Amino acid sequence: MAKNIQDHPVLAQSSPRQALLEDYLRVRRFSEQLCVPLVTEDYVIQSMPDVSPTRWHLAHTSWFFETFVLSSYMPDYTSPHPQYAYLFNSYYNSVGERHCRPKRGLISRPTVQETYAYRRYVDECVSNFLSTCTDEALTKAAPVVTLGIHHEQQHQELMVTDIKHVLSCNPLHPVYQEQALSSTTPPSALSWISYPEQLAWIGYEGDGFFYDNEGPYHREFVDAYQLGSRLITNGEYLQFIEDGGYQNPLLWLSSGWNTVQSEQWQAPLYWEKHEGQWMMMTLSGLRPVEPTEPVCHVSYYEADAYARWADARLTTEAEWELAARQVPTEGNFVENQQFHPVPLKKTVDPIKPEQMYGDVWEWTQSAYLPYRGYHPAPGALGEYNGKFMCNQFVLRGGSCATSVTHIRPTYRNFFPPDARWQFMGIRLAREV
Amino acid sequence: MAKNIQDHPVLAQSSPRQALLEDYLRVRRFSEQLCVPLVTEDYVIQSMPDVSPTRWHLAHTSWFFETFVLSSYMPDYTSPHPQYAYLFNSYYNSVGERHCRPKRGLISRPTVQETYAYRRYVDECVSNFLSTCTDEALTKAAPVVTLGIHHEQQHQELMVTDIKHVLSCNPLHPVYQEQALSSTTPPSALSWISYPEQLAWIGYEGDGFFYDNEGPYHREFVDAYQLGSRLITNGEYLQFIEDGGYQNPLLWLSSGWNTVQSEQWQAPLYWEKHEGQWMMMTLSGLRPVEPTEPVCHVSYYEADAYARWADARLTTEAEWELAARQVPTEGNFVENQQFHPVPLKKTVDPIKPEQMYGDVWEWTQSAYLPYRGYHPAPGALGEYNGKFMCNQFVLRGGSCATSVTHIRPTYRNFFPPDARWQFMGIRLAREV
Amino acid sequence: MAKNIQDHPVLAQSSPRQALLEDYLRVRRFSEQLCVPLVTEDYVIQSMPDVSPTRWHLAHTSWFFETFVLSSYMPDYTSPHPQYAYLFNSYYNSVGERHCRPKRGLISRPTVQETYAYRRYVDECVSNFLSTCTDEALTKAAPVVTLGIHHEQQHQELMVTDIKHVLSCNPLHPVYQEQALSSTTPPSALSWISYPEQLAWIGYEGDGFFYDNEGPYHREFVDAYQLGSRLITNGEYLQFIEDGGYQNPLLWLSSGWNTVQSEQWQAPLYWEKHEGQWMMMTLSGLRPVEPTEPVCHVSYYEADAYARWADARLTTEAEWELAARQVPTEGNFVENQQFHPVPLKKTVDPIKPEQMYGDVWEWTQSAYLPYRGYHPAPGALGEYNGKFMCNQFVLRGGSCATSVTHIRPTYRNFFPPDARWQFMGIRLAREV
Amino acid sequence: MAKNIQDHPVLAQSSPRQALLEDYLRVRRFSEQLCVPLVTEDYVIQSMPDVSPTRWHLAHTSWFFETFVLSSYMPDYTSPHPQYAYLFNSYYNSVGERHCRPKRGLISRPTVQETYAYRRYVDECVSNFLSTCTDEALTKAAPVVTLGIHHEQQHQELMVTDIKHVLSCNPLHPVYQEQALSSTTPPSALSWISYPEQLAWIGYEGDGFFYDNEGPYHREFVDAYQLGSRLITNGEYLQFIEDGGYQNPLLWLSSGWNTVQSEQWQAPLYWEKHEGQWMMMTLSGLRPVEPTEPVCHVSYYEADAYARWADARLTTEAEWELAARQVPTEGNFVENQQFHPVPLKKTVDPIKPEQMYGDVWEWTQSAYLPYRGYHPAPGALGEYNGKFMCNQFVLRGGSCATSVTHIRPTYRNFFPPDARWQFMGIRLAREV
């Protein structure tokens, strides 16, 4: 894979119209670059209901632009494939019937080639529209184009995690990208960084893009707390395993313990024991578990149980957000093309938390609920976030599969407590 | 059923020791009085995994006192039925193996008579112990006895709701208690009561009994809000039904809509349409739906969808608690022996909300999570509350199956969002 | 339990009308005698979908007489409980809607007492009808009464096996009937009895009662064969277990092996290993496995795998029937009130097979299919047998839960290949 | 697709060795010709557990030759891909662990190209072996090669039916092969052909290839019977549908009726009603149901219910075999490349039954059981047939997806009674 695929050229003189077009093209191109290592067969498979075939992601993101931009704002646009709407609508009840999610892997046509042709067609139409539409039309359409760009970035992350899951189902352990393991030294011991009590403003405020669930900007009272200086490592998590963590019901939420038993969990997803040695499936193939890396592919249940075992707890959303605002949005993102969390290098005792961004999403103990005063956007795009505010927990900070241009201190990701196939890890907190 | 079974005699001169014993005996007796209308066969049935057979409730609550009081604090106590521990432990992993919950309805022995004999034995031992133990032993045991009393009251509520579910499965519509329908007039229109923004103290503070999940007493910032003046009625809910509420996915949470479809919900639990007329199964048999009664047996999903349809929202825990502190703990409780919510008498526009206590538990939009600084009690009793803090929502205020001596402004009940067999209803809130 | 409850008094002078009435009353009474050891709670439970609550059996058999005799042949008969038809119809689509089979255990009313009252009412009406109806009416009704008697005897067998299953679900191991274990000596070694090839007439021919599936009387060609001289014992089956029978897929039918794995079968139903010792749940409580008893509660899969392991096979229906015609209908039947198979007394090498009747039903390798020319009876009673001719195997010979007056050489019992809760065992056959 | 792909050149002078090699290569080539219309994506999908991805069929049949021929008989053979054994073993417990059947569709590698390379490698090795091995080795290996050839032909049929199922899951209705519908005239009315009673020899006798389940050659007594002169047509089946066949439980086996209700069957598989018109998915796309074609894709349950409705029954295996021996093995086979049953042309009253071979497999009412004296082959190949003799029914005569070189009068195909995705149809029989 070519490096620097999402670098930001200095575009001082570019107009907003041109900047939007360039953003659009850059992000669309990146989806396809992520697919360079794939063979045609890889694109087709849905390895579990949560996973979508790569081809579906490529088509669905195009359908999104077609439906919400081209059909909505481009006069006389007609789709070359109106029947795709049924196949590639994900969950928008307002725009019509759709193909059943768990059956996305039963569809062999349109082929991968036809899907790329569909992308090209949509890209040409969108480019054309953005280049030639009136300023008035642009004003209306631009927010939706921007949403579509961020939507596509979300699907890029899913493409990475879904293809990892697909490849992991194959006993031959196929490799997505060869990657040498850099030799690593243990990170410094976990320390605690303190924050005072405060009546804080939480949520997005500003002029940039944000999802509706990041607002409204509102006040919350936050007690004094301490945050773990870095992510929990595989080595630390191994101690939990070896201490019988997966055998002790008293460490677990009740539904977590039921899941451990019914799913027979013994370790994070993708870990397998081979002749007494813990191995893990990565996008670079099967490898020994590296103790210095951040632990990854743990559910909320496991993160919560680990925290209890460690005599700590997970952070709340607000605690995390207050701390994150004070550090730059830097880290191991998808642009690094590691597709895997990396060990922390620094060793001196930090005064600000490390690894807040990138590497792994950090489970918080906050349920995914509307902020006070939240109202979803009107129309179909109002189905984007709000209707999922039930039985999910918030994760923060992005991962090695997230784009650096996609993450913010206020960004709220969310998954059910038993989900593990995303790059999900653990940061601890505790009372003062 | 005899009236005034839980009245509070003036016990001005009774000692704390004697008061505790009297509380114990009164509550234990009440469990049995709730069973007076039952035939032996009714005690045995588990009509769904959430429901327990009445006999199980009677035995489990006795096992609770046996395990946590008698075995813990009474020297040389030996159980006459040590094998009951396996059958009647509910979910305490720390005190041993237990019978699988969904199989509670497969056990015909111990019989109902043997179960009552077991209760009597436990009652005699506890009475004996409370009467004769040293003050030191009493100091240690009293909090656990008190917890056991409240625990038994919780199971009394479950006995009422579980037996209702059992009887509802019978096409013959058996009656638990005949009850004349008082003629009713519509309650006054819903109005809104306003509360200012505040940095509030939330949770239990005081010397009385409370569950660990009601603490710690802590601060939360609450924006200004308005609370609906009374509960939503069947008549109002019927408008939601007739407006196609159960057919419109845009009103529902995503998992709620999935549930509506997979369970084919068309109305609250226990409602059936007979020749165009909505009927409901009650503990007094099958009756027409009475429009003036509070709507009942709705899930969180339905309460949330109704609120969205009504252009409002559910309350938060904190909002509810702040309002509830200002009204007396009065209402239609289990002591009324209606076993059903009753219509609000027509009132002038209130300045305080009506029906905050009793009738139906009120779904809040707050996920059931630990308060900041929460730590479960040490030992087995720490499994009482904390391990359920996942994928449940908080309900407040008690119901027609709750004892008036059991409820508090800070009381947090919790159920998964699809639960409906408790007496659960709707109060609206909205932004100012 | 009183002995001799089904003895046959010499009724030389009794008229056919009177004989039918006496048969009716004797069989009806026996159903109730089987319930003497039960407590009310035992009657209510359905421990798996195949099992029906005892109360249901008592009511269903009464409903059968009410529907097919009283309502059909008694002028002006009206049911005192027309709503029972919905609850107690088993599977007769032609006579109306019915309660869902797996939900029979959710119904607490009518109570046991009410069910007995219903039985008494039906018995009085049937007695009255049989005593007073015209000869013409009797001629029409008598075959249905006789069918109802045999139908009730089938349910008596199910009552025994169902209550055994219900009690086995209870960790307290309740006892239905105390029974001393007679000391036993090993039976003589299995020998083989030879039969020549023949074009044989198979099926019922004669004037007595038989089920429609036992006819028509027809010819089948049967090659020469050998039959095992007696049933396979627990001791022999233990050798199969100890030889790794449950771990070797090559011994099993493919669907049998899938069942072994999904159900984690290690031994016959009701066997449990306690500290290295095989125990079995019986109607007399938990007991060590007695090696000299016939093996029991094995599925077709296990019987077939055992036969393969023993280098033999199961018999065919025709082979069994030809051999059975030559021995008297004697054995360990329900009238013995053992409710368990008994060891064969040591004998010299037999010239006719032992234990052909009673003790355990013998799995044959014949699928349950219609005999050539079979037509079900017209009307609702045509649903009795024919519609189950799919994915079941035939068993022959009756068991310790069958009445001696109910069995015949031509009697075809049938169950799916994974059923185990009936008294089912193994007889081997082989080619010459 | 090229025509005449399986024609039989006159090989008068070819040696048995050479004939075997030519058979091998011809059949191997035909598997690949069946794939010509496929795109890569089509090869990957498993649309239900019964279906295997095309790529799996191509690899599994090669693994069969590798395992049972090359590894067994070719000195020093080593597999280039030993790990394929795990992936491509179907159900042979004796030769090792294998990948779980329902997960065949989760594997994207080896790719289609790699699979073809694997085939070529195996083909070269087998060709080499057959050309150069000693006569002694050939004598041993030839029966297994022949079995492998017939095994591959069975998988060719599955490839056709599986790819039909895969394409049918796609709402875009992809076409495997364009095919003009020939205009058709109704076949003559069904007539009945009579056969006398006889003690018949049944099963394979001769020198050619046959599966072990076709033997031993043995005697069965067959009563006089009549056979329907031709297959049942769509037009006739439509009358059953329109007469309420799918709504009347009295026409169905009990488990059939349960399946109709749980699966909501209203018509054969692949039928859909569009605006009042019955359409069917075929390998040539979606088409109106043609009344003159044989009805197809019906389960045993539907065939049995149709026969009952038509006051007839299905045939037995023996009846079918006796009639089939008297007609030539001709019909609409896969070599015709219709991939669909075709209407009967002849119109005069026949004296021998029409359409006995090809078009559709004919459900018999015979359960799939061992013939008297049956013993599976020793070793792993003994797992080929015998272990499936449970809960399946026999079908006879081959279909439009069967090779003419694969079918025989004694050929026993078998499927569970609810299977529909094979080309399965209906021939009636009745008593004289």
PDB file of N, CA, C and O in Angstrom, chain A residues 8 13 27 30 35 37 61 98 106 126 162 164 169 194 218 222 229 248 259 287 330 335 365 411 423 429 432:
ATOM      1  N   HIS A   8      -2.286  15.915   3.587  1.00  0.00           N
ATOM      2  CA  HIS A   8      -3.059  17.135   3.359  1.00  0.00           C
ATOM      3  C   HIS A   8      -2.205  18.161   2.651  1.00  0.00           C
ATOM      4  O   HIS A   8      -1.438  18.866   3.295  1.00  0.00           O
ATOM      5  N   GLN A  13      -5.108  28.396  -1.332  1.00  0.00           N
ATOM      6  CA  GLN A  13      -5.945  29.204  -2.210  1.00  0.00           C
ATOM      7  C   GLN A  13      -7.221  28.497  -2.658  1.00  0.00           C
ATOM      8  O   GLN A  13      -8.019  29.083  -3.356  1.00  0.00           O
ATOM      9  N   VAL A  27     -11.228  11.015   0.229  1.00  0.00           N
ATOM     10  CA  VAL A  27     -11.808   9.984   1.091  1.00  0.00           C
ATOM     11  C   VAL A  27     -12.343   8.822   0.266  1.00  0.00           C
ATOM     12  O   VAL A  27     -12.161   7.653   0.611  1.00  0.00           O
ATOM     13  N   PHE A  30      -9.548   6.667  -0.751  1.00  0.00           N
ATOM     14  CA  PHE A  30      -8.951   5.907   0.339  1.00  0.00           C
ATOM     15  C   PHE A  30      -9.713   4.593   0.581  1.00  0.00           C
ATOM     16  O   PHE A  30      -9.106   3.563   0.876  1.00  0.00           O
ATOM     17  N   CYS A  35      -8.682  -1.550  -0.138  1.00  0.00           N
ATOM     18  CA  CYS A  35      -9.037  -2.843  -0.741  1.00  0.00           C
ATOM     19  C   CYS A  35      -7.920  -3.423  -1.595  1.00  0.00           C
ATOM     20  O   CYS A  35      -8.073  -4.550  -2.118  1.00  0.00           O
ATOM     21  N   PRO A  37      -5.153  -4.899  -1.012  1.00  0.00           N
ATOM     22  CA  PRO A  37      -4.657  -6.252  -0.704  1.00  0.00           C
ATOM     23  C   PRO A  37      -5.686  -7.366  -0.902  1.00  0.00           C
ATOM     24  O   PRO A  37      -5.346  -8.534  -0.728  1.00  0.00           O
ATOM     25  N   THR A  61     -21.829   3.041   0.652  1.00  0.00           N
ATOM     26  CA  THR A  61     -21.377   4.431   0.782  1.00  0.00           C
ATOM     27  C   THR A  61     -21.676   5.219  -0.496  1.00  0.00           C
ATOM     28  O   THR A  61     -21.944   6.427  -0.427  1.00  0.00           O
ATOM     29  N   ARG A  98     -35.651  -2.560   2.451  1.00  0.00           N
ATOM     30  CA  ARG A  98     -34.250  -2.891   2.225  1.00  0.00           C
ATOM     31  C   ARG A  98     -33.982  -4.369   2.466  1.00  0.00           C
ATOM     32  O   ARG A  98     -34.770  -5.052   3.110  1.00  0.00           O
ATOM     33  N   LEU A 106     -25.171 -13.190   1.043  1.00  0.00           N
ATOM     34  CA  LEU A 106     -25.748 -14.172   0.125  1.00  0.00           C
ATOM     35  C   LEU A 106     -25.824 -13.661  -1.305  1.00  0.00           C
ATOM     36  O   LEU A 106     -26.342 -14.325  -2.187  1.00  0.00           O
ATOM     37  N   VAL A 126     -21.096  13.181  -8.662  1.00  0.00           N
ATOM     38  CA  VAL A 126     -20.910  14.093  -7.528  1.00  0.00           C
ATOM     39  C   VAL A 126     -19.878  15.156  -7.882  1.00  0.00           C
ATOM     40  O   VAL A 126     -20.067  16.354  -7.597  1.00  0.00           O
ATOM     41  N   ASP A 162     -13.984  -5.527   9.604  1.00  0.00           N
ATOM     42  CA  ASP A 162     -14.769  -6.624   9.033  1.00  0.00           C
ATOM     43  C   ASP A 162     -13.874  -7.568   8.243  1.00  0.00           C
ATOM     44  O   ASP A 162     -14.035  -8.796   8.316  1.00  0.00           O
ATOM     45  N   LYS A 164     -10.812  -8.084   8.782  1.00  0.00           N
ATOM     46  CA  LYS A 164     -10.052  -8.844   9.781  1.00  0.00           C
ATOM     47  C   LYS A 164     -10.871 -10.025  10.283  1.00  0.00           C
ATOM     48  O   LYS A 164     -10.357 -11.147  10.411  1.00  0.00           O
ATOM     49  N   CYS A 169     -11.679 -16.092  10.134  1.00  0.00           N
ATOM     50  CA  CYS A 169     -12.490 -17.314  10.077  1.00  0.00           C
ATOM     51  C   CYS A 169     -11.825 -18.393   9.256  1.00  0.00           C
ATOM     52  O   CYS A 169     -12.313 -19.522   9.189  1.00  0.00           O
ATOM     53  N   SER A 194      -4.476  13.443  37.956  1.00  0.00           N
ATOM     54  CA  SER A 194      -5.643  13.924  38.708  1.00  0.00           C
ATOM     55  C   SER A 194      -6.308  15.121  38.046  1.00  0.00           C
ATOM     56  O   SER A 194      -5.651  15.973  37.441  1.00  0.00           O
ATOM     57  N   HIS A 218     -23.523  21.344  26.552  1.00  0.00           N
ATOM     58  CA  HIS A 218     -24.333  21.421  27.767  1.00  0.00           C
ATOM     59  C   HIS A 218     -23.430  21.227  28.995  1.00  0.00           C
ATOM     60  O   HIS A 218     -22.290  20.797  28.875  1.00  0.00           O
ATOM     61  N   VAL A 222     -18.868  17.301  37.223  1.00  0.00           N
ATOM     62  CA  VAL A 222     -17.921  16.188  37.262  1.00  0.00           C
ATOM     63  C   VAL A 222     -17.121  16.263  38.562  1.00  0.00           C
ATOM     64  O   VAL A 222     -16.465  17.266  38.833  1.00  0.00           O
ATOM     65  N   SER A 229      -2.623   6.692  33.213  1.00  0.00           N
ATOM     66  CA  SER A 229      -1.737   7.464  32.344  1.00  0.00           C
ATOM     67  C   SER A 229      -1.637   6.876  30.939  1.00  0.00           C
ATOM     68  O   SER A 229      -1.187   7.556  30.026  1.00  0.00           O
ATOM     69  N   ASN A 248     -14.043 -16.315  37.510  1.00  0.00           N
ATOM     70  CA  ASN A 248     -14.551 -15.768  38.770  1.00  0.00           C
ATOM     71  C   ASN A 248     -15.781 -14.896  38.547  1.00  0.00           C
ATOM     72  O   ASN A 248     -15.651 -13.730  38.158  1.00  0.00           O
ATOM     73  N   THR A 259     -22.522 -14.231  29.307  1.00  0.00           N
ATOM     74  CA  THR A 259     -21.873 -14.243  27.990  1.00  0.00           C
ATOM     75  C   THR A 259     -20.581 -15.037  28.038  1.00  0.00           C
ATOM     76  O   THR A 259     -20.289 -15.827  27.136  1.00  0.00           O
ATOM     77  N   ARG A 287       0.240 -14.297  15.147  1.00  0.00           N
ATOM     78  CA  ARG A 287       1.475 -13.873  15.806  1.00  0.00           C
ATOM     79  C   ARG A 287       1.399 -14.154  17.290  1.00  0.00           C
ATOM     80  O   ARG A 287       0.305 -14.189  17.858  1.00  0.00           O
ATOM     81  N   GLU A 330      -3.338  13.272  18.267  1.00  0.00           N
ATOM     82  CA  GLU A 330      -2.256  12.536  17.606  1.00  0.00           C
ATOM     83  C   GLU A 330      -2.269  11.091  18.087  1.00  0.00           C
ATOM     84  O   GLU A 330      -2.670  10.801  19.215  1.00  0.00           O
ATOM     85  N   GLU A 335      -3.973   6.112   8.974  1.00  0.00           N
ATOM     86  CA  GLU A 335      -2.982   6.647   8.036  1.00  0.00           C
ATOM     87  C   GLU A 335      -1.601   6.027   8.268  1.00  0.00           C
ATOM     88  O   GLU A 335      -0.781   5.985   7.345  1.00  0.00           O
ATOM     89  N   GLN A 365     -17.722   3.884  30.900  1.00  0.00           N
ATOM     90  CA  GLN A 365     -18.844   3.269  31.627  1.00  0.00           C
ATOM     91  C   GLN A 365     -20.127   4.060  31.415  1.00  0.00           C
ATOM     92  O   GLN A 365     -21.106   3.836  32.129  1.00  0.00           O
ATOM     93  N   TYR A 411     -16.131  13.109  20.011  1.00  0.00           N
ATOM     94  CA  TYR A 411     -16.662  12.030  19.172  1.00  0.00           C
ATOM     95  C   TYR A 411     -17.151  10.866  20.027  1.00  0.00           C
ATOM     96  O   TYR A 411     -16.407  10.329  20.843  1.00  0.00           O
ATOM     97  N   PHE A 423     -11.523  -2.496  17.166  1.00  0.00           N
ATOM     98  CA  PHE A 423     -10.296  -2.309  17.959  1.00  0.00           C
ATOM     99  C   PHE A 423     -10.677  -1.578  19.243  1.00  0.00           C
ATOM    100  O   PHE A 423     -10.766  -0.357  19.259  1.00  0.00           O
ATOM    101  N   ALA A 429      -9.891   4.422  35.324  1.00  0.00           N
ATOM    102  CA  ALA A 429     -10.061   5.660  36.091  1.00  0.00           C
ATOM    103  C   ALA A 429     -10.297   5.255  37.542  1.00  0.00           C
ATOM    104  O   ALA A 429     -10.479   4.078  37.854  1.00  0.00           O
ATOM    105  N   VAL A 432     -10.769  10.012  43.506  1.00  0.00           N
ATOM    106  CA  VAL A 432      -9.603  10.588  44.206  1.00  0.00           C
ATOM    107  C   VAL A 432      -9.563  10.035  45.622  1.00  0.00           C
ATOM    108  O   VAL A 432     -10.569  10.075  46.321  1.00  0.00           O
TER     109      VAL A 432
END
